[in-house]
Short mmCIF file of C-alpha atoms in Angstrom, two decimals:
data_model
loop_
_atom_site.label_atom_id
_atom_site.label_comp_id
_atom_site.label_asym_id
_atom_site.label_seq_id
_atom_site.Cartn_x
_atom_site.Cartn_y
_atom_site.Cartn_z
CA UNK A 257 138.53 132.97 121.22
CA UNK A 258 137.78 129.58 119.89
CA UNK A 259 135.63 129.16 116.80
CA UNK A 260 133.24 126.28 117.40
CA UNK A 261 132.67 123.68 114.37
CA UNK A 262 129.81 121.55 114.62
CA UNK A 263 129.29 118.57 112.19
CA UNK A 264 125.81 118.08 111.43
CA UNK A 265 125.88 116.80 107.79
CA UNK A 266 125.66 113.32 106.52
CA UNK A 267 122.62 111.04 105.40
CA UNK A 268 121.95 109.23 108.87
CA UNK A 269 121.18 106.20 106.69
CA UNK A 270 122.06 104.07 109.64
CA UNK A 271 119.38 105.67 111.63
CA UNK A 272 116.43 104.89 109.31
CA UNK A 273 113.48 104.59 109.72
CA UNK A 274 114.14 107.45 112.08
CA UNK A 275 115.14 111.03 110.84
CA UNK A 276 118.26 113.35 110.85
CA UNK A 277 120.58 112.48 113.74
CA UNK A 278 121.00 115.98 114.65
CA UNK A 279 117.51 116.85 114.92
CA UNK A 280 115.98 113.83 117.23
CA UNK A 281 114.41 115.42 120.11
CA UNK A 282 114.78 114.53 123.73
CA UNK A 283 113.05 116.33 126.47
CA UNK A 284 111.74 119.09 124.18
CA UNK A 285 114.87 119.93 122.40
CA UNK A 286 116.64 118.47 119.46
CA UNK A 287 120.29 117.21 120.06
CA UNK A 288 121.34 120.10 117.73
CA UNK A 289 119.68 122.53 120.00
CA UNK A 290 120.97 121.13 123.13
CA UNK A 291 124.56 121.05 121.76
CA UNK A 292 124.60 124.76 120.47
CA UNK A 293 123.23 126.03 123.83
CA UNK A 294 125.86 124.14 125.78
CA UNK A 295 128.62 125.65 123.54
CA UNK A 296 127.28 129.22 123.94
CA UNK A 297 126.75 128.58 127.59
CA UNK A 298 130.52 127.72 127.78
CA UNK A 299 131.38 131.00 126.16
CA UNK A 300 131.85 130.28 122.41
CA UNK A 301 130.56 133.14 120.30
CA UNK A 302 131.53 131.86 116.83
CA UNK A 303 130.23 128.96 115.33
CA UNK A 304 130.31 126.93 112.20
CA UNK A 305 127.87 124.32 111.46
CA UNK A 306 128.18 121.78 108.47
CA UNK A 307 124.93 120.67 107.04
CA UNK A 308 124.30 117.97 104.44
CA UNK A 309 121.94 117.95 101.25
CA UNK A 310 119.09 116.70 103.10
CA UNK A 311 118.88 118.59 106.47
CA UNK A 312 120.22 121.96 105.45
CA UNK A 313 116.93 123.83 105.50
CA UNK A 314 115.73 122.07 108.69
CA UNK A 315 118.80 122.97 110.45
CA UNK A 316 118.78 126.56 109.52
CA UNK A 317 115.18 126.77 110.69
CA UNK A 318 116.01 125.08 113.96
CA UNK A 319 118.78 127.40 114.63
CA UNK A 320 116.61 130.70 113.67
CA UNK A 321 114.32 129.72 116.68
CA UNK A 322 117.21 129.49 119.33
CA UNK A 323 117.96 132.97 119.78
CA UNK A 324 121.47 132.43 120.97
CA UNK A 325 123.97 134.99 121.83
CA UNK A 326 126.41 133.66 119.16
CA UNK A 327 127.24 134.27 115.43
CA UNK A 328 126.43 131.26 113.28
CA UNK A 329 127.51 130.41 109.88
CA UNK A 330 126.37 127.40 107.66
CA UNK A 331 128.68 125.33 105.18
CA UNK A 332 126.95 122.86 103.13
CA UNK A 333 128.18 119.40 102.14
CA UNK A 334 126.47 118.34 99.44
CA UNK A 335 127.63 114.74 99.22
CA UNK A 336 128.05 112.55 102.36
CA UNK A 337 132.06 112.16 101.87
CA UNK A 338 133.00 111.61 105.36
CA UNK A 339 134.36 113.50 108.42
CA UNK A 340 137.31 114.63 106.73
CA UNK A 341 135.57 116.45 104.10
CA UNK A 342 133.23 118.00 106.11
CA UNK A 343 135.72 119.38 108.71
CA UNK A 344 137.78 120.76 105.43
CA UNK A 345 134.66 122.68 103.95
CA UNK A 346 134.16 124.01 107.55
CA UNK A 347 137.69 125.40 108.09
CA UNK A 348 137.56 127.12 104.84
CA UNK A 349 135.20 129.25 106.55
CA UNK A 350 137.53 130.17 109.32
CA UNK A 351 140.61 132.24 109.70
CA UNK A 352 144.01 130.16 108.89
CA UNK A 353 145.21 131.16 112.25
CA UNK A 354 142.40 130.66 114.42
CA UNK A 355 141.99 127.95 117.07
CA UNK A 356 138.77 125.54 116.47
CA UNK A 357 136.84 123.33 118.60
CA UNK A 358 135.52 120.49 116.33
CA UNK A 359 132.38 118.76 117.45
CA UNK A 360 129.49 116.66 116.28
CA UNK A 361 125.76 117.39 116.99
CA UNK A 362 124.81 114.02 117.81
CA UNK A 363 127.43 113.05 120.25
CA UNK A 364 126.36 113.70 124.07
CA UNK A 365 128.85 115.43 126.17
CA UNK A 366 128.52 116.72 129.43
CA UNK A 367 128.14 120.52 130.04
CA UNK A 368 131.10 120.64 132.38
CA UNK A 369 133.37 118.87 129.75
CA UNK A 370 133.01 121.90 127.32
CA UNK A 371 134.14 124.19 130.12
CA UNK A 372 137.28 122.08 130.68
CA UNK A 373 138.09 121.81 127.12
CA UNK A 374 138.13 125.56 126.74
CA UNK A 375 140.24 126.17 129.99
CA UNK A 376 142.98 123.49 128.63
CA UNK A 377 142.93 125.40 125.21
CA UNK A 378 143.53 128.59 127.00
CA UNK A 379 146.02 127.72 129.32
CA UNK A 380 148.09 125.72 126.61
CA UNK A 381 147.20 127.60 123.21
CA UNK A 382 149.62 125.59 120.99
CA UNK A 383 148.38 122.09 122.03
CA UNK A 384 145.73 119.67 120.64
CA UNK A 385 143.36 118.26 122.82
CA UNK A 386 141.19 115.31 122.22
CA UNK A 387 138.06 114.17 123.98
CA UNK A 388 138.36 110.28 125.12
CA UNK A 389 136.43 107.77 127.04
CA UNK A 390 137.32 104.50 128.26
CA UNK A 391 135.48 101.30 126.98
CA UNK A 392 135.55 97.75 128.23
CA UNK A 393 134.05 96.34 124.97
CA UNK A 394 135.48 96.85 121.34
CA UNK A 395 133.93 99.85 119.94
CA UNK A 396 134.09 100.61 115.94
CA UNK A 397 135.90 104.07 116.26
CA UNK A 398 139.05 105.81 116.79
CA UNK A 399 141.42 104.51 119.54
CA UNK A 400 144.20 106.63 121.00
CA UNK A 401 148.06 105.65 121.14
CA UNK A 402 149.21 106.92 124.50
CA UNK A 403 152.74 108.42 124.73
CA UNK A 404 153.37 106.84 128.09
CA UNK A 405 151.78 104.00 130.26
CA UNK A 406 149.73 104.29 133.61
CA UNK A 407 147.45 107.12 132.44
CA UNK A 408 145.57 109.27 134.98
CA UNK A 409 141.95 108.84 134.14
CA UNK A 410 140.90 112.23 135.64
CA UNK A 411 143.75 114.56 133.89
CA UNK A 412 144.94 115.20 130.20
CA UNK A 413 147.67 112.69 129.19
CA UNK A 414 149.95 112.82 126.08
CA UNK A 415 149.17 110.88 123.03
CA UNK A 416 151.01 110.11 119.96
CA UNK A 417 148.25 108.86 117.37
CA UNK A 418 144.98 107.62 116.55
CA UNK A 419 144.04 104.12 114.71
CA UNK A 420 140.55 104.15 113.23
CA UNK A 421 138.71 100.91 113.74
CA UNK A 422 141.64 98.52 114.71
CA UNK A 423 139.45 95.40 115.12
CA UNK A 424 138.76 93.57 118.28
CA UNK A 425 142.25 92.38 119.80
CA UNK A 426 144.37 95.06 118.15
CA UNK A 427 143.26 98.21 120.43
CA UNK A 428 146.30 100.19 121.22
CA UNK A 429 144.58 101.15 124.49
CA UNK A 430 141.39 101.29 126.13
CA UNK A 431 140.68 104.86 125.18
CA UNK A 432 138.17 105.70 122.36
CA UNK A 433 137.91 109.31 120.90
CA UNK A 434 135.15 111.59 121.04
CA UNK A 435 134.55 114.02 118.56
CA UNK A 436 135.35 117.10 120.74
CA UNK A 437 138.78 118.34 119.50
CA UNK A 438 140.70 121.33 120.14
CA UNK A 439 142.98 122.37 117.23
CA UNK A 440 145.11 125.16 117.78
CA UNK A 441 145.85 126.23 114.14
CA UNK A 442 142.92 125.93 111.51
CA UNK A 443 145.27 126.69 108.50
CA UNK A 444 147.49 123.77 109.54
CA UNK A 445 144.73 121.33 109.93
CA UNK A 446 143.27 122.27 106.60
CA UNK A 447 146.62 121.56 104.81
CA UNK A 448 146.75 118.19 106.47
CA UNK A 449 143.26 117.41 105.42
CA UNK A 450 144.43 118.50 101.74
CA UNK A 451 147.36 116.24 102.02
CA UNK A 452 145.23 113.41 103.09
CA UNK A 453 142.70 113.71 100.37
CA UNK A 454 144.09 110.80 98.25
CA UNK A 455 143.42 107.89 100.80
CA UNK A 456 140.43 106.34 102.19
CA UNK A 457 137.94 109.08 102.84
CA UNK A 458 136.74 107.01 105.95
CA UNK A 459 139.83 107.77 108.02
CA UNK A 460 141.09 111.03 106.01
CA UNK A 461 140.40 113.26 109.12
CA UNK A 462 142.17 110.81 111.55
CA UNK A 463 145.12 110.57 109.35
CA UNK A 464 145.37 114.44 109.01
CA UNK A 465 145.14 114.79 112.68
CA UNK A 466 147.85 112.26 113.31
CA UNK A 467 150.06 114.52 110.97
CA UNK A 468 149.29 117.47 112.62
CA UNK A 469 149.97 115.70 116.11
CA UNK A 470 153.73 115.72 115.14
CA UNK A 471 153.90 119.74 115.06
CA UNK A 472 151.94 120.05 118.26
CA UNK A 473 151.82 118.57 121.61
CA UNK A 474 148.60 116.65 121.94
CA UNK A 475 146.77 115.39 125.00
CA UNK A 476 143.65 113.38 125.58
CA UNK A 477 141.03 114.99 127.78
CA UNK A 478 139.20 112.15 129.63
CA UNK A 479 135.48 112.58 129.50
CA UNK A 480 134.38 111.19 133.25
CA UNK A 481 131.06 111.62 132.83
CA UNK A 482 128.39 109.49 131.02
CA UNK A 483 128.19 109.83 127.31
CA UNK A 484 126.54 108.57 124.18
CA UNK A 485 126.66 108.98 120.52
CA UNK A 486 123.80 108.59 118.00
CA UNK A 487 124.81 106.02 115.15
CA UNK A 488 122.09 103.47 115.25
CA UNK A 489 118.55 103.39 115.82
CA UNK A 490 118.99 101.65 119.51
CA UNK A 491 121.58 104.30 120.53
CA UNK A 492 118.41 106.52 120.88
CA UNK A 493 118.05 104.47 124.28
CA UNK A 494 121.39 105.12 125.24
CA UNK A 495 121.16 109.05 124.91
CA UNK A 496 117.88 108.77 126.68
CA UNK A 497 119.33 107.08 129.57
CA UNK A 498 122.11 109.70 129.92
CA UNK A 499 119.63 112.58 129.79
CA UNK A 500 117.33 110.84 132.20
CA UNK A 501 120.11 110.34 134.59
CA UNK A 502 121.00 113.97 134.67
CA UNK A 503 117.74 114.82 136.13
CA UNK A 504 118.48 115.95 139.78
CA UNK A 505 115.00 116.57 141.23
CA UNK A 506 111.55 116.24 140.17
CA UNK A 507 110.09 119.45 138.15
CA UNK A 508 106.33 119.00 137.93
CA UNK A 509 104.59 121.86 135.76
CA UNK A 510 101.84 123.84 137.82
CA UNK A 511 99.34 123.00 134.96
CA UNK A 512 99.96 119.37 135.43
CA UNK A 513 96.33 117.43 136.82
CA UNK A 514 96.97 114.60 138.85
CA UNK A 515 93.73 112.68 139.56
CA UNK A 516 93.00 111.18 142.73
CA UNK A 517 94.82 107.78 143.14
CA UNK A 518 97.31 108.69 140.43
CA UNK A 519 101.09 109.18 141.44
CA UNK A 520 104.24 110.69 140.56
CA UNK A 521 107.60 109.15 142.17
CA UNK A 522 111.08 109.72 141.46
CA UNK A 523 113.12 112.05 139.45
CA UNK A 524 110.94 113.27 136.81
CA UNK A 525 110.18 116.10 134.58
CA UNK A 526 106.62 116.31 133.64
CA UNK A 527 105.76 119.33 131.05
CA UNK A 528 102.64 121.54 131.09
CA UNK A 529 99.13 120.31 130.50
CA UNK A 530 99.88 116.71 131.26
CA UNK A 531 96.94 114.72 132.50
CA UNK A 532 97.19 111.68 135.02
CA UNK A 533 93.84 109.80 135.19
CA UNK A 534 92.81 107.61 138.32
CA UNK A 535 95.42 104.92 138.91
CA UNK A 536 98.08 106.35 136.39
CA UNK A 537 101.65 106.41 137.57
CA UNK A 538 104.79 107.67 136.47
CA UNK A 539 107.91 106.40 137.95
CA UNK A 540 111.21 108.11 137.48
CA UNK A 541 113.54 108.71 135.88
CA UNK A 542 111.00 109.73 133.22
CA UNK A 543 110.26 112.83 130.87
CA UNK A 544 106.60 113.39 130.09
CA UNK A 545 105.88 115.79 127.15
CA UNK A 546 103.38 118.38 127.04
CA UNK A 547 99.88 117.71 126.49
CA UNK A 548 100.41 114.09 127.26
CA UNK A 549 97.58 111.91 128.98
CA UNK A 550 98.08 108.85 130.91
CA UNK A 551 94.68 107.02 131.16
CA UNK A 552 93.39 104.94 133.97
CA UNK A 553 95.88 102.31 135.29
CA UNK A 554 98.66 103.54 132.88
CA UNK A 555 102.18 103.10 133.99
CA UNK A 556 105.25 105.14 132.32
CA UNK A 557 108.97 104.36 133.85
CA UNK A 558 112.22 105.13 132.86
CA UNK A 559 111.05 106.67 129.82
CA UNK A 560 110.51 109.83 127.69
CA UNK A 561 107.35 110.78 125.77
CA UNK A 562 107.07 113.43 123.23
CA UNK A 563 104.10 116.02 123.26
CA UNK A 564 100.47 115.04 123.05
CA UNK A 565 100.90 111.33 123.58
CA UNK A 566 97.92 109.02 124.69
CA UNK A 567 99.07 106.31 127.11
CA UNK A 568 95.73 104.78 127.12
CA UNK A 569 94.07 102.57 129.71
CA UNK A 570 96.16 99.77 131.32
CA UNK A 571 99.19 100.57 129.00
CA UNK A 572 102.79 100.17 130.46
CA UNK A 573 105.92 102.19 128.90
CA UNK A 574 108.93 100.79 130.12
CA UNK A 575 112.72 102.22 129.16
CA UNK A 576 111.32 103.56 125.70
CA UNK A 577 111.48 106.55 123.84
CA UNK A 578 108.39 108.00 122.08
CA UNK A 579 107.98 110.82 119.52
CA UNK A 580 105.04 113.28 119.49
CA UNK A 581 101.43 112.32 119.07
CA UNK A 582 101.83 108.43 119.88
CA UNK A 583 98.64 106.40 120.93
CA UNK A 584 98.46 103.38 123.01
CA UNK A 585 95.40 101.67 124.52
CA UNK A 586 95.98 98.37 126.71
CA UNK A 587 99.46 97.73 125.32
CA UNK A 588 103.10 96.82 126.78
CA UNK A 589 105.76 98.75 125.03
CA UNK A 590 109.16 97.87 126.33
CA UNK A 591 112.92 98.87 125.49
CA UNK A 592 111.53 100.47 121.93
CA UNK A 593 111.91 103.72 119.84
CA UNK A 594 108.70 104.74 118.51
CA UNK A 595 108.57 107.78 116.19
CA UNK A 596 105.73 110.28 116.10
CA UNK A 597 102.38 109.60 114.96
CA UNK A 598 102.27 106.12 115.77
CA UNK A 599 99.08 104.14 116.99
CA UNK A 600 98.71 100.72 118.52
CA UNK A 601 95.55 98.92 118.50
CA UNK A 602 94.34 97.54 122.01
CA UNK A 603 96.27 94.40 122.80
CA UNK A 604 99.21 94.78 120.98
CA UNK A 605 102.45 94.01 122.86
CA UNK A 606 105.99 94.48 122.14
CA UNK A 607 108.52 91.43 122.69
CA UNK A 608 111.84 92.75 124.09
CA UNK A 609 113.71 89.63 125.26
CA UNK A 610 114.84 86.57 123.58
CA UNK A 611 114.02 83.10 125.20
CA UNK A 612 117.74 82.42 125.28
CA UNK A 613 118.17 85.84 126.97
CA UNK A 614 120.94 86.53 124.34
CA UNK A 615 121.94 89.83 122.43
CA UNK A 616 119.40 91.07 119.96
CA UNK A 617 120.30 91.60 116.39
CA UNK A 618 118.54 94.40 114.31
CA UNK A 619 119.10 94.86 110.73
CA UNK A 620 120.67 97.99 109.53
CA UNK A 621 121.12 98.68 105.86
CA UNK A 622 120.81 94.88 104.94
CA UNK A 623 123.34 93.75 107.67
CA UNK A 624 122.44 92.35 110.93
CA UNK A 625 124.18 93.96 113.71
CA UNK A 626 124.44 92.91 117.23
CA UNK A 627 123.11 95.70 119.55
CA UNK A 628 124.74 94.81 122.77
CA UNK A 629 121.42 94.63 124.42
CA UNK A 630 119.59 91.69 125.60
CA UNK A 631 116.43 93.81 126.09
CA UNK A 632 115.32 95.47 122.96
CA UNK A 633 111.82 95.96 121.60
CA UNK A 634 111.10 97.55 118.11
CA UNK A 635 112.15 100.68 116.17
CA UNK A 636 109.22 102.10 114.39
CA UNK A 637 108.92 105.00 112.01
CA UNK A 638 106.60 107.97 111.87
CA UNK A 639 102.98 107.63 110.36
CA UNK A 640 102.74 103.97 111.15
CA UNK A 641 99.49 102.04 112.37
CA UNK A 642 99.55 98.63 114.17
CA UNK A 643 96.39 96.72 114.51
CA UNK A 644 94.92 95.01 117.59
CA UNK A 645 96.35 92.03 119.45
CA UNK A 646 99.65 92.08 117.40
CA UNK A 647 102.96 90.52 118.82
CA UNK A 648 106.00 92.22 117.53
CA UNK A 649 109.25 90.22 118.27
CA UNK A 650 112.57 91.80 119.72
CA UNK A 651 114.66 93.70 117.24
CA UNK A 652 112.12 94.03 114.65
CA UNK A 653 112.10 97.52 112.61
CA UNK A 654 109.03 98.85 111.10
CA UNK A 655 109.18 101.53 108.39
CA UNK A 656 107.40 104.81 107.92
CA UNK A 657 103.65 105.05 106.92
CA UNK A 658 103.38 101.37 107.24
CA UNK A 659 100.41 99.28 108.24
CA UNK A 660 100.71 96.23 110.53
CA UNK A 661 97.54 94.05 110.92
CA UNK A 662 95.74 92.55 113.61
CA UNK A 663 96.42 89.32 115.45
CA UNK A 664 99.82 89.14 113.43
CA UNK A 665 102.98 87.62 115.02
CA UNK A 666 105.39 89.65 113.20
CA UNK A 667 109.23 88.56 113.06
CA UNK A 668 110.34 90.33 110.16
CA UNK A 669 111.28 93.89 109.17
CA UNK A 670 108.35 95.97 107.38
CA UNK A 671 109.80 98.46 104.72
CA UNK A 672 108.55 101.88 104.40
CA UNK A 673 105.01 102.03 103.16
CA UNK A 674 104.04 98.68 103.25
CA UNK A 675 101.07 96.87 104.64
CA UNK A 676 101.48 93.37 106.18
CA UNK A 677 98.54 91.33 107.32
CA UNK A 678 98.16 87.72 108.07
CA UNK A 679 95.67 85.10 106.69
CA UNK A 680 93.18 83.36 108.81
CA UNK A 681 91.07 80.24 107.95
CA UNK A 682 87.83 79.64 109.85
CA UNK A 683 86.31 76.20 110.60
CA UNK A 684 82.58 76.27 110.78
CA UNK A 685 80.25 73.60 112.41
CA UNK A 686 76.79 73.59 113.96
CA UNK A 687 76.91 74.19 117.88
CA UNK A 688 75.16 71.01 119.60
CA UNK A 689 76.00 72.53 123.05
CA UNK A 690 73.10 74.10 124.80
CA UNK A 691 73.48 76.07 128.21
CA UNK A 692 71.13 77.63 130.62
CA UNK A 693 71.84 80.77 132.58
CA UNK A 694 71.20 78.87 135.81
CA UNK A 695 74.32 76.58 134.87
CA UNK A 696 76.35 79.18 136.11
CA UNK A 697 74.68 79.43 139.54
CA UNK A 698 77.33 77.05 141.03
CA UNK A 699 80.12 79.48 139.85
CA UNK A 700 78.48 82.54 141.16
CA UNK A 701 77.84 81.46 144.43
CA UNK A 702 81.89 80.96 144.79
CA UNK A 703 82.27 84.78 144.01
CA UNK A 704 80.57 85.91 147.00
#
């Protein structure tokens, strides 16, 4: 039986101001919890989880609540030295002759794929299997070098190597690796990682795996279902879209209160104790977390909310991910990622489309990166407050525990813990125009 290795360390620095990648929650559970449940459902009973210095305690606490029918061991990676270092630490906790299934908690793979990988590993116990997906645009990841031409998109095909981040135009194929690898001999992979330790830590794992390929038949295992991986903040929306697309039929908890004139349409999951006031609407696909309230004439579509959110009067939430305890009132929220305990004052709106309809860029670790999206609102960290009538420009990042003042046109990022306001100059003069109530009688007559 395979031992599952789950890589869940690292600093998640590219995801800021959001928290740890593995612990981001969708539909009431973290990515880590979903991943572990799928692995256990596929029959894996031995798991090794690699944690980081900043998330070790949280991951252990999360796993303690799951009650899985599996034995879980933890290995800590005290410094973020890359995937190769994390894999080497995990492999030391596995018997040298054991086969392993190495995965990442923040990669979203279809449930059926894990079953398929285990079936292939059982049928060919000496082979390496590497999950792969086809891409039509350059992706900064590992690309497969096929051993033959004319690959069947639905069946495993032989490969002879991996090139990490070859650069646009230099791709050896259209196949990008996903981190779901069946490795038949833990000891051999550990030795290959040790031999590769002197080079660039960024591609240590890929170099070691390529060496191991020379000793074992190696196949790409195509992933045909929708998939997503969490690296940058806007990828939260990619993962949300995949999971919403997996909703097969409406599921409405019996405690949900739907007022007369409110409506729920499409494939939705509405959790317990949700309330819809008159005129409120949910249009699927959507997930509404427990205890959330949709006020009069509020609309949520193609979105996820966490628990206890208040989608107040005349607010629209479209294609957005919300954490817990988010409060809105007369707002428009489009294509945005808004963490827990955030509040918008009335009249605040999120801009999500450039006037030229071009690709929106977002600043990550000081670098402006093209998101690949022409519709993208804001990423807002937990604990932030935004005043009334603020206008937030596309691609803006607002940090944790920040204050954004009223009536501001915000076109710059706001760091954690900062307050930004706009100064206003008032012009005063005597009012010399007098109006009487009957002056409006003509207007009133046109209303009848």
